[in-house]
mmCIF file of C-alpha atoms and ligand atoms in Angstrom:
data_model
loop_
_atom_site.group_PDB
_atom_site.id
_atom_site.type_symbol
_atom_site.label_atom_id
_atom_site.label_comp_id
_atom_site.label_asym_id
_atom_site.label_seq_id
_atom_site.Cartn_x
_atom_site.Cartn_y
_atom_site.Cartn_z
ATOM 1 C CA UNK A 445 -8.320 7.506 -9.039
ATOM 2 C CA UNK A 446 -9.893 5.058 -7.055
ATOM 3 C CA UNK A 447 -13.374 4.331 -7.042
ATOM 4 C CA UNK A 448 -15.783 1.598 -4.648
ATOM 5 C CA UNK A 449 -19.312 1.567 -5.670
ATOM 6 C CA UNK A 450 -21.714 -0.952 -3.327
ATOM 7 C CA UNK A 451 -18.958 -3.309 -3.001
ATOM 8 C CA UNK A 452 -19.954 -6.266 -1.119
ATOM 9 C CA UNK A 453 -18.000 -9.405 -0.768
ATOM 10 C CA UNK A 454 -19.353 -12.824 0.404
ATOM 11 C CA UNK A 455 -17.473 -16.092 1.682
ATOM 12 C CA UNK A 456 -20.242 -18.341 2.011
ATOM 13 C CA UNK A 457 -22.410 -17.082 5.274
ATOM 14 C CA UNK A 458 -19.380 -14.416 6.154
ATOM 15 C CA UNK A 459 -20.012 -10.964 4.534
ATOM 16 C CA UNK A 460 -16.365 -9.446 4.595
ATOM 17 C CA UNK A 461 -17.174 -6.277 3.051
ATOM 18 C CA UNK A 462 -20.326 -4.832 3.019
ATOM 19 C CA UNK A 463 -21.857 -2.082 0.568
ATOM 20 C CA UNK A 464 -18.593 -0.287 0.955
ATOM 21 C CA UNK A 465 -18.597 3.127 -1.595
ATOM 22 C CA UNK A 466 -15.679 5.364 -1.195
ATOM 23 C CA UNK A 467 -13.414 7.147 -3.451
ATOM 24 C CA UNK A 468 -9.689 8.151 -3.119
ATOM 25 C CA UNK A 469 -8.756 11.394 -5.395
ATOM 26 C CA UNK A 470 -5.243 11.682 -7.332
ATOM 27 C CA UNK A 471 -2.187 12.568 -5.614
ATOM 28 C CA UNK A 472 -4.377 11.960 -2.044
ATOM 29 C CA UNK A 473 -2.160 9.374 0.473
ATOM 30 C CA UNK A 474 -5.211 7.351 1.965
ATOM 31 C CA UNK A 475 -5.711 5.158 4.612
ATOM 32 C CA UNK A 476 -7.856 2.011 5.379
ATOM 33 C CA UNK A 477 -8.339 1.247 9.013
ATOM 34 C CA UNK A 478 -9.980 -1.441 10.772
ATOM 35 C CA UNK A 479 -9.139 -3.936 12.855
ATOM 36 C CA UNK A 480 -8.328 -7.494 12.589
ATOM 37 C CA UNK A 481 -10.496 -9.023 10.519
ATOM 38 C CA UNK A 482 -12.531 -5.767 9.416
ATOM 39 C CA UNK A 483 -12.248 -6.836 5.306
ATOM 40 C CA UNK A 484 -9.318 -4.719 4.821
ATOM 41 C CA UNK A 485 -7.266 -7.073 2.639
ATOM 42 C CA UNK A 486 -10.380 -7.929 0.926
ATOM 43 C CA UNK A 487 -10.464 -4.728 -0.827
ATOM 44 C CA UNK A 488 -7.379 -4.555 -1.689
ATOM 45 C CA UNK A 489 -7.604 -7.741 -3.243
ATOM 46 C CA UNK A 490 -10.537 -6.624 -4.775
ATOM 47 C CA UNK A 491 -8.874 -3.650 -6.241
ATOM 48 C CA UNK A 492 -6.123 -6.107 -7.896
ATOM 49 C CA UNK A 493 -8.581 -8.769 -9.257
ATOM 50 C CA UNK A 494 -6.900 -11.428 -7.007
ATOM 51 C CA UNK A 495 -10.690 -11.509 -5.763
ATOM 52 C CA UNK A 496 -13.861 -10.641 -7.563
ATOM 53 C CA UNK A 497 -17.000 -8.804 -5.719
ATOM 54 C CA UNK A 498 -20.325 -10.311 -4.893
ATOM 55 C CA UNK A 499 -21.724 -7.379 -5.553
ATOM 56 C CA UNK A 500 -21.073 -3.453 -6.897
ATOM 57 C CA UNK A 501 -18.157 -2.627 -8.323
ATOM 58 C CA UNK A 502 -14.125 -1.499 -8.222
ATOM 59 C CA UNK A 503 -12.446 1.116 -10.459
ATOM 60 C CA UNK A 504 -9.050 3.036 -10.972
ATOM 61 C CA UNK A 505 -8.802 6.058 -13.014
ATOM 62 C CA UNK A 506 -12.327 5.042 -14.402
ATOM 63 C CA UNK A 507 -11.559 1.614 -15.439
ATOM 64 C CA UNK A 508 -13.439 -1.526 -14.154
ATOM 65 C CA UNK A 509 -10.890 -3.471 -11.806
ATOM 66 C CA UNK A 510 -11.625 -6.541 -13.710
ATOM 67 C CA UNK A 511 -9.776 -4.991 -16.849
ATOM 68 C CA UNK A 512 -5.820 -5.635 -16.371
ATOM 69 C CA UNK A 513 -5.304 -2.533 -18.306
ATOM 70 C CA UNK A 514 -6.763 -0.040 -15.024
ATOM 71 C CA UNK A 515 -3.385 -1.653 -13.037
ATOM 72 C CA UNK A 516 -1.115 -0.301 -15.840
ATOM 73 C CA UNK A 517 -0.131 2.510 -13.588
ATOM 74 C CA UNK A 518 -0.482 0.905 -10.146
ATOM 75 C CA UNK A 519 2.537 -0.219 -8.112
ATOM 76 C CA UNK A 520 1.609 -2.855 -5.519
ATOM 77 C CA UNK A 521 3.775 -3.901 -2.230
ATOM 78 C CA UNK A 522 1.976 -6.409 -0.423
ATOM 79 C CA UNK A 523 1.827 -7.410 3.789
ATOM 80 C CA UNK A 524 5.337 -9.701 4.277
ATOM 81 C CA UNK A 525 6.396 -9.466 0.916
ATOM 82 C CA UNK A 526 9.319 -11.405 0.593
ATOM 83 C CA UNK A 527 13.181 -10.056 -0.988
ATOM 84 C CA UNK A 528 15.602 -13.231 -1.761
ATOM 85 C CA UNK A 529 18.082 -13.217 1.157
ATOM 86 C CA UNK A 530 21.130 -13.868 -1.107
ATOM 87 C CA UNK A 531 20.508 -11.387 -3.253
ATOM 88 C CA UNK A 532 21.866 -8.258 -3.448
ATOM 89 C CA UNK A 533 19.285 -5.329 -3.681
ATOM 90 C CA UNK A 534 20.793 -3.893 -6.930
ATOM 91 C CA UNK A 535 20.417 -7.177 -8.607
ATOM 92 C CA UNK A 536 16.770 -8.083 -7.023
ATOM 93 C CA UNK A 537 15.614 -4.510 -8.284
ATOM 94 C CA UNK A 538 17.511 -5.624 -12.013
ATOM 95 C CA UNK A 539 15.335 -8.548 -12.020
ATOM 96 C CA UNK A 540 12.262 -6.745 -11.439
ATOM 97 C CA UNK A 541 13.022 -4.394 -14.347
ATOM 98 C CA UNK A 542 14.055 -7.318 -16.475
ATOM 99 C CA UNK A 543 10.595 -9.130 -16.169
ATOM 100 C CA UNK A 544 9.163 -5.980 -17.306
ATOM 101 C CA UNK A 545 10.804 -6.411 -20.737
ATOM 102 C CA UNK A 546 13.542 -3.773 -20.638
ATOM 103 C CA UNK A 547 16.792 -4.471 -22.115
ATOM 104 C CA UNK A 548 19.933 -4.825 -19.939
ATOM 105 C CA UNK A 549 21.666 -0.951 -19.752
ATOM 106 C CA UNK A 550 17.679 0.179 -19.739
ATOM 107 C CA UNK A 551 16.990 -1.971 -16.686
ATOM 108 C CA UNK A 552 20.483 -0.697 -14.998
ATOM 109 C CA UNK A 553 19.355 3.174 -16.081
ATOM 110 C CA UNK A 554 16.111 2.958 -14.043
ATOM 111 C CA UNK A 555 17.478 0.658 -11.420
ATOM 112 C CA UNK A 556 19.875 3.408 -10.402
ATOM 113 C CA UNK A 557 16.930 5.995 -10.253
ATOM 114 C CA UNK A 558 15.220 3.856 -7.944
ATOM 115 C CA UNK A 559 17.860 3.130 -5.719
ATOM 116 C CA UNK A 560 18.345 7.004 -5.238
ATOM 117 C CA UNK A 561 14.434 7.421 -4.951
ATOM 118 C CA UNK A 562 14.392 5.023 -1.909
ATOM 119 C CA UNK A 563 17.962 6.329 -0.578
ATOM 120 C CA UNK A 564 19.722 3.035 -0.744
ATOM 121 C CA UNK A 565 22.601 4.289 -2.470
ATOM 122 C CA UNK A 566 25.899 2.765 -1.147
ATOM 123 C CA UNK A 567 23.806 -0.221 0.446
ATOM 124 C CA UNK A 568 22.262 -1.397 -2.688
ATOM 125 C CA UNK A 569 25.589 -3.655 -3.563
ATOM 126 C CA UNK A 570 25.285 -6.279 -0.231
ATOM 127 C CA UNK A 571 23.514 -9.005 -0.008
ATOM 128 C CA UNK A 572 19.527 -8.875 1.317
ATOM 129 C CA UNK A 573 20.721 -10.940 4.047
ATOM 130 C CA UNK A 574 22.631 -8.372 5.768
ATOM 131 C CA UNK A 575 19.946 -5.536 5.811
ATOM 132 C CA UNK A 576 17.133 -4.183 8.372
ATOM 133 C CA UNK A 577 13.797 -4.618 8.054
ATOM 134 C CA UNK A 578 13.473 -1.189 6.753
ATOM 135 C CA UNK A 579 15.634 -1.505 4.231
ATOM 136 C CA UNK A 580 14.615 -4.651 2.866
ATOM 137 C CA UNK A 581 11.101 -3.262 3.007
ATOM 138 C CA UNK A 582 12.556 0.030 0.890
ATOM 139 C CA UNK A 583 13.951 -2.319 -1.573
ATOM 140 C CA UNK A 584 10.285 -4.106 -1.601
ATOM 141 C CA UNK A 585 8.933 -0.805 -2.555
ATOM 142 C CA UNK A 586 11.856 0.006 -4.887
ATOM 143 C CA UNK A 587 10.270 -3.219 -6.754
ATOM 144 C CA UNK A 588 6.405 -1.497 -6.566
ATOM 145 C CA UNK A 589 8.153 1.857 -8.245
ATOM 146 C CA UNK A 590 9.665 0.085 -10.915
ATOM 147 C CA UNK A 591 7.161 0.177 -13.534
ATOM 148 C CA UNK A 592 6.679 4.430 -12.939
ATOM 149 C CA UNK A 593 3.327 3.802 -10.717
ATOM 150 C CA UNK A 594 1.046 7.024 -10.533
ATOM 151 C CA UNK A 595 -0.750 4.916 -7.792
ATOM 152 C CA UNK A 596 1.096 2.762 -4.801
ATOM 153 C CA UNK A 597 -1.233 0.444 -3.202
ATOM 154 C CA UNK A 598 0.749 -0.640 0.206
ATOM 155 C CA UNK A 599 -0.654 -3.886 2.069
ATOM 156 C CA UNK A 600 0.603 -3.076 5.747
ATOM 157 C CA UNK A 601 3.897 -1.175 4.557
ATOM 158 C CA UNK A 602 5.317 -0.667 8.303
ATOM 159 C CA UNK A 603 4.468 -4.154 9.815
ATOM 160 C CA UNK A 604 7.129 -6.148 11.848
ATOM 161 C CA UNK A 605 9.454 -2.918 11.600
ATOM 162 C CA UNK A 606 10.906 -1.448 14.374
ATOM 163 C CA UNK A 607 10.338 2.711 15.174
ATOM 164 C CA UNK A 608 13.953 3.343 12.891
ATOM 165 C CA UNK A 609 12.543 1.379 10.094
ATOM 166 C CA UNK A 610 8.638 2.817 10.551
ATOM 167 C CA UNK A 611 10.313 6.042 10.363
ATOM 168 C CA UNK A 612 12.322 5.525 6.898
ATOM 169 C CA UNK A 613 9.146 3.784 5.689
ATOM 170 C CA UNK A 614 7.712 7.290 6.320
ATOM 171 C CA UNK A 615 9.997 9.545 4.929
ATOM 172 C CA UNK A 616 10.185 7.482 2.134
ATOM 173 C CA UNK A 617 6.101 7.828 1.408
ATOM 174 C CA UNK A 618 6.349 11.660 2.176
ATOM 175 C CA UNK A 619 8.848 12.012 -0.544
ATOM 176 C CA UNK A 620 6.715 9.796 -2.939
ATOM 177 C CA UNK A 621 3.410 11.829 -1.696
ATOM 178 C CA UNK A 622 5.521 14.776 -2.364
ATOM 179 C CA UNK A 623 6.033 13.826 -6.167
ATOM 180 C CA UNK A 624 2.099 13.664 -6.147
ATOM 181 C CA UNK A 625 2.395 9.913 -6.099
ATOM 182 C CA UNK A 626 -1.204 8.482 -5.396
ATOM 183 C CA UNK A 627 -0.931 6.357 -2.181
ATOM 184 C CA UNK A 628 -3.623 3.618 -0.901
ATOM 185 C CA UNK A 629 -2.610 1.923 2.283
ATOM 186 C CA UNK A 630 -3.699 -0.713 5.085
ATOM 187 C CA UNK A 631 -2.391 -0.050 8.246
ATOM 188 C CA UNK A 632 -2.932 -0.738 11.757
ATOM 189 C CA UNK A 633 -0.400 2.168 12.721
ATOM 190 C CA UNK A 634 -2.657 4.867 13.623
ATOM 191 C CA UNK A 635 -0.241 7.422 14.852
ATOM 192 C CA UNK A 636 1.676 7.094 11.493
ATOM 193 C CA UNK A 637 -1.200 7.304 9.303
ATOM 194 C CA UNK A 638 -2.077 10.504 10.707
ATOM 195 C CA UNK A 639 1.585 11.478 10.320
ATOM 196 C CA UNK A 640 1.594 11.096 6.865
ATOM 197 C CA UNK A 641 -2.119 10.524 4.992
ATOM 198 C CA UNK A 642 -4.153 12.948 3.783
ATOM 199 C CA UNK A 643 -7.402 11.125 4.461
ATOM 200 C CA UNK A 644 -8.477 7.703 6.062
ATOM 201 C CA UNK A 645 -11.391 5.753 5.990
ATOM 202 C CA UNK A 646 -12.241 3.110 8.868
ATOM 203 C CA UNK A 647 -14.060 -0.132 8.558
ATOM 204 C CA UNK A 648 -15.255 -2.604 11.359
ATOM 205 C CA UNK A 649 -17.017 -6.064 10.277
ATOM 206 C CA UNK A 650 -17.318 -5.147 6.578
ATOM 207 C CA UNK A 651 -19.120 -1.806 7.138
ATOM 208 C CA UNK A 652 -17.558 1.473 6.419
ATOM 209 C CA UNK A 653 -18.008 3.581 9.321
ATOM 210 C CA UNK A 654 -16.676 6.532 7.819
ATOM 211 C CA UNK A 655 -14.419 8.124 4.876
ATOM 212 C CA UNK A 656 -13.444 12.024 5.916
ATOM 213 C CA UNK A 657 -10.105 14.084 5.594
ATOM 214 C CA UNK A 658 -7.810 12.999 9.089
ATOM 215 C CA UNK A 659 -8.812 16.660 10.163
ATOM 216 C CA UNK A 660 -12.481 16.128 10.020
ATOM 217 C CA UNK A 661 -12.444 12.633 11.424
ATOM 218 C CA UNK A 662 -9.827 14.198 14.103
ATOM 219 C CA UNK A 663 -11.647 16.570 16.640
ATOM 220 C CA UNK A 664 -9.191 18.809 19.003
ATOM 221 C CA UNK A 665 -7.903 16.994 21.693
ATOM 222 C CA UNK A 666 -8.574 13.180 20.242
ATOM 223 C CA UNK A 667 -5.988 10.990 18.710
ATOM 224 C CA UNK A 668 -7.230 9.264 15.254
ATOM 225 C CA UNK A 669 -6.962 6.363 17.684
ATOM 226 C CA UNK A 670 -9.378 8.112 20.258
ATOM 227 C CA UNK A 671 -12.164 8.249 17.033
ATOM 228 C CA UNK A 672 -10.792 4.468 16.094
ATOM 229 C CA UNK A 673 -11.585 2.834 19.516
ATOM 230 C CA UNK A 674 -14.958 4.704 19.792
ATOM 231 C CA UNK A 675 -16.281 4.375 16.902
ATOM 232 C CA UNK A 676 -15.258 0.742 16.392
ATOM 233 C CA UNK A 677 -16.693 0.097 19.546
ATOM 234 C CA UNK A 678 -19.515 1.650 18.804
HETATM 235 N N1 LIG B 67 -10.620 -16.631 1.112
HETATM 236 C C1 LIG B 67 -11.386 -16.476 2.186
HETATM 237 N N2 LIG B 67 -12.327 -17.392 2.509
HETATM 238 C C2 LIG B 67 -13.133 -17.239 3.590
HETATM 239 N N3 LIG B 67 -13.075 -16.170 4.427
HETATM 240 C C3 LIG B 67 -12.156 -15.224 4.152
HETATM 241 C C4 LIG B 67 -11.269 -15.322 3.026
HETATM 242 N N4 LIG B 67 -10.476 -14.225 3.011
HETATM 243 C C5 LIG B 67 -10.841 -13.480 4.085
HETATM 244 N N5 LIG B 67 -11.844 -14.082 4.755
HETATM 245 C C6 LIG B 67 -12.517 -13.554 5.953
HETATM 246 O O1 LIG B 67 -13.017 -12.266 5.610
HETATM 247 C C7 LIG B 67 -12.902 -11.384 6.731
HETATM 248 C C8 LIG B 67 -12.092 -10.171 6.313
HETATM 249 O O2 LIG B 67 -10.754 -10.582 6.114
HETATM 250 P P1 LIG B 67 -9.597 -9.587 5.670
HETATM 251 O O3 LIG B 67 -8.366 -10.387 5.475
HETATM 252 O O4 LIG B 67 -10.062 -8.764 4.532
HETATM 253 O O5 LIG B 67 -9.477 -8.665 6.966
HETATM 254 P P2 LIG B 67 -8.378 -7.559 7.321
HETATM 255 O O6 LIG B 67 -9.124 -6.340 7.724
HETATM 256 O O7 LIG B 67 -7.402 -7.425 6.225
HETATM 257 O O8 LIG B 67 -7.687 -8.201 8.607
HETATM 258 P P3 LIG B 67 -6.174 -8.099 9.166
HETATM 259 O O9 LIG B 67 -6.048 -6.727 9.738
HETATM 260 O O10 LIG B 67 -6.158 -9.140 10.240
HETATM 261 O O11 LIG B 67 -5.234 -8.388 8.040
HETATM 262 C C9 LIG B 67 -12.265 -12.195 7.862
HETATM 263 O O12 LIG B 67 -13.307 -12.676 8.692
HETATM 264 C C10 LIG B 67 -11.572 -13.334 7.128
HETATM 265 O O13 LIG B 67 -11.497 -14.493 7.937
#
């Protein structure tokens, strides 16, 4: 599904990633870990041709990632994304389907699926303004569904959200794993990415320092945090 091959990416004298080569299968939920700094937004950005690479090269479901037509089937929800306040959620998800050409009662069809998908039904009617975190953050991924993604790519889905709303976040990604949704996210929640991923791959200063299944990077008796601090320390 996804595919890094010798990816290296230069700012000037900074080498944010370097020689990174991973893949991420269908229906996996994967992880990139790192910390601050590590290069982790770089690939993503990478991966959505916001940014191009020095060197090697990005593809999903076989297609370059400089092609637009290899995002056809990705969803994307990226780190603060930002919901209008004084909207409600029904109409900011009707807006989202509108850009994507489909006529009025179309647009109002799939809107309704997606507000069941991410459980806002009976919320979805009040304005943004008067919602958690959580739920503005389900209605930001509401927006990433809307064009029937068989890939999510999630750009620190859980940041500035309290336990409550880390925890509907979750759910919410188990029931989309569940539908053997592909999911690619950055996160600096350890504890929940071993909740929910599948696999995880952890990069420090560009490098990748490994790229495993959580229950081969996990020994008995460590945390994925445990493995994160050592091996980042080195
Ligand atoms: N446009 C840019 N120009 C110059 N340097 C950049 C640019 N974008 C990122 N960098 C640098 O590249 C490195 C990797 O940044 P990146 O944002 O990918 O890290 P990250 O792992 O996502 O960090 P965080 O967890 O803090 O979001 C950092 O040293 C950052 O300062």
């Amino acid at each position: 599904m996804i595919e890094l091959k010798n990816v290296t990416k230069r700012y000037e004298s900074l080498t944010a990633v370097d020689d990174v080569s991973f893949t991420v299968k269908p229906g996996e939920c994967f992880a990139l870990l790192g910390p601050n700094g590590a290069g982790k937004t770089t690939i993503v950005k990478m991966l959505l041709d916001f940014t191009r690479p020095t060197s090697g090269s990005l593809s999903l479901s076989g297609i370059p990632s400089t092609l637009a037509e290899c995002r056809q089937s990705v969803g994307y929800l990226a780190e603060n994304h930002h919901v209008p306040p004084f909207l409600s959620g029904w109409h900011y998800l009707l807006r989202c389907a509108e850009l994507l050409d489909m006529n009025r009662s179309e647009a109002a069809d799939h809107c309704r699926r997606i507000v069941e998908l991410i459980g806002m039904q009976g919320r979805e009617n009040t304005k943004v303004s008067t919602y958690s975190k959580g739920m503005v953050q389900r209605f930001g991924l509401g927006a990433a569904l809307m064009g029937n993604p068989k890939l999510l790519i999630l750009d620190e889905p859980t940041s500035g959200l309290d336990p409550i709303g880390i925890r509907e976040i979750r759910q919410l990604l188990e029931s989309l794993k569940d539908q053997g949704m592909t999911i690619f996210l950055n996160s600096h929640l350890l504890s929940e990415v071993e909740k929910i991923c599948d696999t995880a791959a952890i990069i420090n200063r560009g490098k990748l320092l490994v790229k495993d299944t959580i229950s081969s990077i996990v020994k008995d008796g460590e945390t994925l945090e445990d493995v994160f601090v050592r091996l980042v320390k080195g």
